[in-house]
Amino acid sequence: MEGLNQALAKNGRWGFRLCFDWLRNQGHRWNHKRVWRVYCRLKLNRPRRMKRRLPPIVRHPLVAPTTRNDVWALDYMQDTLDNGRLFRTLNVIDESNREGLTIEVDTSLPAARVIRVMEQLRDLRGLPHAIRLDNGPELRSQAFTEWCAAHQIELRFIQPASPAQNAFVERFNRTYRHEILDAYVFDNLEQVRLISEGWLQLYNEERPHRALGRLPPVRFAERQGKLENSSYQMST
């Protein structure tokens, strides 16, 4: 029994044959029938559900970038239509000025849809150097991570159960929920899309943002651009 526990401690997904061969390599000469009886007594012959393990995640400092398209942040939200049907939103912001880049709405937003959204944003404004995101299956998928690698985008995954490490988009989400999701009763997805699109334009172009000197994101970015151009001219 102890030998089987040691084998499974090496890899919890090993089956009987791998465990038995490992025991033999460790010098144990037990008959396979005897090992099988113990294996079954421990109920190891039944399907085992293993907790999905994430690779080690480095905590990245949450510092607002000073240049456009340096770091974007992604996050999902969920709500329901009036008929109880669930829908999701994929929210993307530029951390440099907290500008909302898009709010994608649908009942399902898999990795392929995330890639499509990113390609649409690329055509409009280019791509970021890095993306801050959580560990959702869509964002951890091979398709999305390979797409980002092909475009030389660094993925900055936050640590599990640590939404504060993605605080810029979390603040955006809170405002969006308060002013839109909790304020309206939606009959269909098209209503969600139209109202969200109008709100996003208002948020970016008119709504004051306390962290941006009480300017809306677009005006803040314009002011930052003027300051950068002025500094460049003075230096030359």
Short mmCIF file of C-alpha atoms in Angstrom, two decimals:
data_model
loop_
_atom_site.label_atom_id
_atom_site.label_comp_id
_atom_site.label_asym_id
_atom_site.label_seq_id
_atom_site.Cartn_x
_atom_site.Cartn_y
_atom_site.Cartn_z
CA MET A 1 0.00 0.00 0.00
CA GLU A 2 2.76 2.42 0.94
CA GLY A 3 4.59 1.58 -2.28
CA LEU A 4 1.54 2.46 -4.39
CA ASN A 5 1.13 5.73 -2.52
CA GLN A 6 4.76 6.57 -3.26
CA ALA A 7 4.26 5.78 -6.94
CA LEU A 8 1.17 7.98 -7.18
CA ALA A 9 2.98 10.76 -5.36
CA LYS A 10 5.32 10.85 -8.35
CA ASN A 11 2.41 11.33 -10.74
CA GLY A 12 -1.22 11.12 -9.72
CA ARG A 13 -2.30 10.21 -13.25
CA TRP A 14 -0.28 6.99 -13.45
CA GLY A 15 -2.35 3.87 -14.01
CA PHE A 16 -1.78 0.39 -12.61
CA ARG A 17 0.81 -0.73 -15.15
CA LEU A 18 3.01 2.34 -14.66
CA CYS A 19 2.75 2.01 -10.89
CA PHE A 20 3.61 -1.69 -11.02
CA ASP A 21 6.60 -1.11 -13.30
CA TRP A 22 7.80 1.71 -11.05
CA LEU A 23 7.60 -0.59 -8.01
CA ARG A 24 9.61 -3.23 -9.86
CA ASN A 25 12.26 -0.67 -10.76
CA GLN A 26 12.48 0.25 -7.08
CA GLY A 27 13.39 -3.35 -6.28
CA HIS A 28 10.02 -4.64 -5.05
CA ARG A 29 9.29 -8.20 -6.21
CA TRP A 30 5.57 -8.35 -5.40
CA ASN A 31 3.44 -10.42 -7.74
CA HIS A 32 1.29 -8.29 -10.06
CA LYS A 33 -1.90 -10.02 -8.83
CA ARG A 34 -1.12 -9.06 -5.26
CA VAL A 35 -0.39 -5.45 -6.26
CA TRP A 36 -3.61 -5.37 -8.29
CA ARG A 37 -5.65 -6.51 -5.26
CA VAL A 38 -4.20 -3.69 -3.17
CA TYR A 39 -4.68 -1.26 -6.04
CA CYS A 40 -8.38 -2.16 -6.19
CA ARG A 41 -8.78 -2.10 -2.41
CA LEU A 42 -7.55 1.51 -2.50
CA LYS A 43 -10.14 2.15 -5.26
CA LEU A 44 -7.40 3.33 -7.56
CA ASN A 45 -8.91 1.38 -10.43
CA ARG A 46 -11.78 3.85 -10.56
CA PRO A 47 -11.61 7.06 -12.62
CA ARG A 48 -9.77 9.77 -10.67
CA ARG A 49 -10.49 13.44 -11.06
CA MET A 50 -7.34 15.47 -10.67
CA LYS A 51 -7.28 19.15 -9.88
CA ARG A 52 -5.94 21.07 -12.85
CA ARG A 53 -2.52 22.40 -11.96
CA LEU A 54 -1.23 25.65 -13.37
CA PRO A 55 2.43 26.34 -14.08
CA PRO A 56 4.19 28.69 -11.64
CA ILE A 57 3.01 32.27 -12.19
CA VAL A 58 5.28 35.27 -11.63
CA ARG A 59 3.51 38.24 -10.11
CA HIS A 60 3.88 41.26 -12.39
CA PRO A 61 3.74 44.74 -10.80
CA LEU A 62 0.57 46.67 -11.57
CA VAL A 63 2.01 49.93 -12.86
CA ALA A 64 0.10 52.00 -15.42
CA PRO A 65 2.10 52.16 -18.67
CA THR A 66 2.81 55.57 -20.14
CA THR A 67 2.57 54.61 -23.80
CA ARG A 68 -0.34 53.39 -25.90
CA ASN A 69 -0.47 49.67 -26.73
CA ASP A 70 2.11 48.79 -24.10
CA VAL A 71 -0.15 46.60 -21.93
CA TRP A 72 -3.75 45.61 -22.53
CA ALA A 73 -5.96 43.82 -20.02
CA LEU A 74 -8.63 41.20 -20.76
CA ASP A 75 -11.43 39.88 -18.58
CA TYR A 76 -14.76 38.11 -18.84
CA MET A 77 -18.08 39.07 -17.26
CA GLN A 78 -21.39 37.24 -17.11
CA ASP A 79 -25.05 38.29 -16.86
CA THR A 80 -28.52 37.17 -17.96
CA LEU A 81 -31.20 38.33 -20.38
CA ASP A 82 -34.76 38.91 -19.16
CA ASN A 83 -35.66 35.33 -20.16
CA GLY A 84 -32.88 33.94 -17.94
CA ARG A 85 -30.49 33.11 -20.77
CA LEU A 86 -26.87 33.58 -19.79
CA PHE A 87 -24.51 35.72 -21.82
CA ARG A 88 -20.86 36.70 -21.45
CA THR A 89 -18.82 39.74 -22.28
CA LEU A 90 -15.13 39.95 -23.13
CA ASN A 91 -13.80 43.33 -22.01
CA VAL A 92 -10.50 44.69 -23.31
CA ILE A 93 -8.83 47.89 -22.11
CA ASP A 94 -5.55 49.72 -22.69
CA GLU A 95 -3.92 50.16 -19.28
CA SER A 96 -2.06 53.32 -20.28
CA ASN A 97 -5.19 55.48 -20.26
CA ARG A 98 -7.86 52.94 -19.15
CA GLU A 99 -9.51 53.25 -22.56
CA GLY A 100 -12.11 50.57 -23.26
CA LEU A 101 -11.10 48.98 -26.56
CA THR A 102 -14.05 46.64 -26.97
CA ILE A 103 -16.86 44.82 -25.21
CA GLU A 104 -17.60 41.60 -27.09
CA VAL A 105 -21.00 40.08 -26.24
CA ASP A 106 -22.31 36.57 -26.90
CA THR A 107 -23.53 33.42 -25.17
CA SER A 108 -20.14 31.80 -25.76
CA LEU A 109 -16.74 33.41 -26.26
CA PRO A 110 -14.20 30.62 -26.86
CA ALA A 111 -10.53 31.03 -27.70
CA ALA A 112 -11.19 31.32 -31.44
CA ARG A 113 -13.51 34.25 -30.76
CA VAL A 114 -10.92 35.93 -28.54
CA ILE A 115 -8.38 35.64 -31.36
CA ARG A 116 -10.87 37.15 -33.79
CA VAL A 117 -11.44 40.09 -31.44
CA MET A 118 -7.69 40.61 -31.14
CA GLU A 119 -7.28 40.60 -34.91
CA GLN A 120 -10.05 43.18 -35.29
CA LEU A 121 -8.32 45.41 -32.74
CA ARG A 122 -5.00 44.90 -34.54
CA ASP A 123 -6.53 46.28 -37.72
CA LEU A 124 -7.84 49.32 -35.83
CA ARG A 125 -4.89 50.23 -33.59
CA GLY A 126 -2.15 47.63 -33.66
CA LEU A 127 -1.32 45.07 -30.98
CA PRO A 128 0.09 45.43 -27.45
CA HIS A 129 3.48 44.35 -26.21
CA ALA A 130 1.82 42.47 -23.34
CA ILE A 131 -1.61 41.37 -22.12
CA ARG A 132 -2.66 41.04 -18.48
CA LEU A 133 -5.24 38.27 -17.99
CA ASP A 134 -6.55 35.58 -15.67
CA ASN A 135 -6.26 31.80 -15.98
CA GLY A 136 -9.56 31.04 -17.70
CA PRO A 137 -9.54 28.03 -20.07
CA GLU A 138 -10.10 30.22 -23.13
CA LEU A 139 -7.08 32.37 -22.29
CA ARG A 140 -4.92 29.38 -21.31
CA SER A 141 -5.84 27.51 -24.49
CA GLN A 142 -3.14 26.38 -26.90
CA ALA A 143 -4.77 28.28 -29.77
CA PHE A 144 -4.71 31.63 -27.99
CA THR A 145 -1.26 31.28 -26.41
CA GLU A 146 0.26 30.20 -29.72
CA TRP A 147 -1.40 33.12 -31.51
CA CYS A 148 0.08 35.54 -28.97
CA ALA A 149 3.51 33.92 -29.25
CA ALA A 150 3.37 34.25 -33.05
CA HIS A 151 2.69 37.98 -32.63
CA GLN A 152 5.34 38.39 -29.89
CA ILE A 153 2.81 39.36 -27.23
CA GLU A 154 3.86 38.63 -23.66
CA LEU A 155 1.11 37.03 -21.56
CA ARG A 156 1.06 38.25 -17.95
CA PHE A 157 -1.20 35.81 -16.13
CA ILE A 158 -2.36 36.90 -12.70
CA GLN A 159 -2.05 34.45 -9.81
CA PRO A 160 -5.17 32.34 -9.10
CA ALA A 161 -7.89 34.04 -7.03
CA SER A 162 -6.05 37.37 -7.21
CA PRO A 163 -8.28 39.77 -9.19
CA ALA A 164 -6.51 42.74 -7.57
CA GLN A 165 -3.53 41.92 -9.81
CA ASN A 166 -5.74 42.89 -12.75
CA ALA A 167 -7.20 45.93 -11.01
CA PHE A 168 -7.45 48.27 -14.01
CA VAL A 169 -9.87 46.05 -15.92
CA GLU A 170 -11.63 45.07 -12.69
CA ARG A 171 -12.36 48.77 -12.10
CA PHE A 172 -13.66 49.04 -15.66
CA ASN A 173 -15.86 45.98 -15.10
CA ARG A 174 -17.31 47.44 -11.91
CA THR A 175 -18.30 50.65 -13.69
CA TYR A 176 -19.76 48.73 -16.64
CA ARG A 177 -21.84 46.54 -14.34
CA HIS A 178 -23.11 49.48 -12.30
CA GLU A 179 -23.99 51.71 -15.26
CA ILE A 180 -25.14 49.11 -17.80
CA LEU A 181 -25.62 45.50 -16.68
CA ASP A 182 -27.40 46.37 -13.44
CA ALA A 183 -29.25 49.34 -14.93
CA TYR A 184 -31.04 47.65 -17.86
CA VAL A 185 -33.26 44.65 -18.49
CA PHE A 186 -32.18 43.16 -21.82
CA ASP A 187 -34.50 41.22 -24.11
CA ASN A 188 -31.81 39.98 -26.49
CA LEU A 189 -28.09 40.08 -27.23
CA GLU A 190 -28.45 42.80 -29.85
CA GLN A 191 -29.76 45.16 -27.17
CA VAL A 192 -26.74 44.37 -24.99
CA ARG A 193 -24.39 45.05 -27.89
CA LEU A 194 -26.02 48.35 -28.94
CA ILE A 195 -26.26 49.78 -25.43
CA SER A 196 -22.74 48.63 -24.54
CA GLU A 197 -21.34 50.18 -27.71
CA GLY A 198 -22.94 53.55 -26.94
CA TRP A 199 -21.78 53.41 -23.33
CA LEU A 200 -18.22 52.55 -24.36
CA GLN A 201 -18.03 55.62 -26.58
CA LEU A 202 -19.34 57.78 -23.73
CA TYR A 203 -16.91 56.18 -21.29
CA ASN A 204 -13.92 56.83 -23.54
CA GLU A 205 -14.76 60.29 -24.81
CA GLU A 206 -16.80 62.06 -22.12
CA ARG A 207 -16.93 60.29 -18.76
CA PRO A 208 -14.37 61.84 -16.34
CA HIS A 209 -11.96 59.38 -14.76
CA ARG A 210 -10.63 60.30 -11.34
CA ALA A 211 -7.33 58.45 -11.84
CA LEU A 212 -6.76 60.39 -15.08
CA GLY A 213 -6.99 63.85 -13.56
CA ARG A 214 -10.78 63.84 -14.08
CA LEU A 215 -10.38 63.56 -17.83
CA PRO A 216 -11.97 60.89 -20.04
CA PRO A 217 -9.51 58.31 -21.41
CA VAL A 218 -9.31 59.71 -24.96
CA ARG A 219 -8.66 63.29 -23.80
CA PHE A 220 -6.08 62.04 -21.30
CA ALA A 221 -4.26 60.18 -24.08
CA GLU A 222 -4.34 63.28 -26.27
CA ARG A 223 -2.85 65.39 -23.47
CA GLN A 224 -0.15 62.80 -22.84
CA GLY A 225 0.68 62.80 -26.54
CA LYS A 226 1.03 66.59 -26.56
CA LEU A 227 3.31 66.47 -23.53
CA GLU A 228 5.49 63.82 -25.16
CA ASN A 229 5.74 65.84 -28.39
CA SER A 230 6.59 68.99 -26.42
CA SER A 231 9.32 67.19 -24.49
CA TYR A 232 10.74 65.75 -27.71
CA GLN A 233 10.84 69.19 -29.36
CA MET A 234 12.59 70.72 -26.34
CA SER A 235 15.21 67.96 -26.35
CA THR A 236 15.95 68.48 -30.04
#
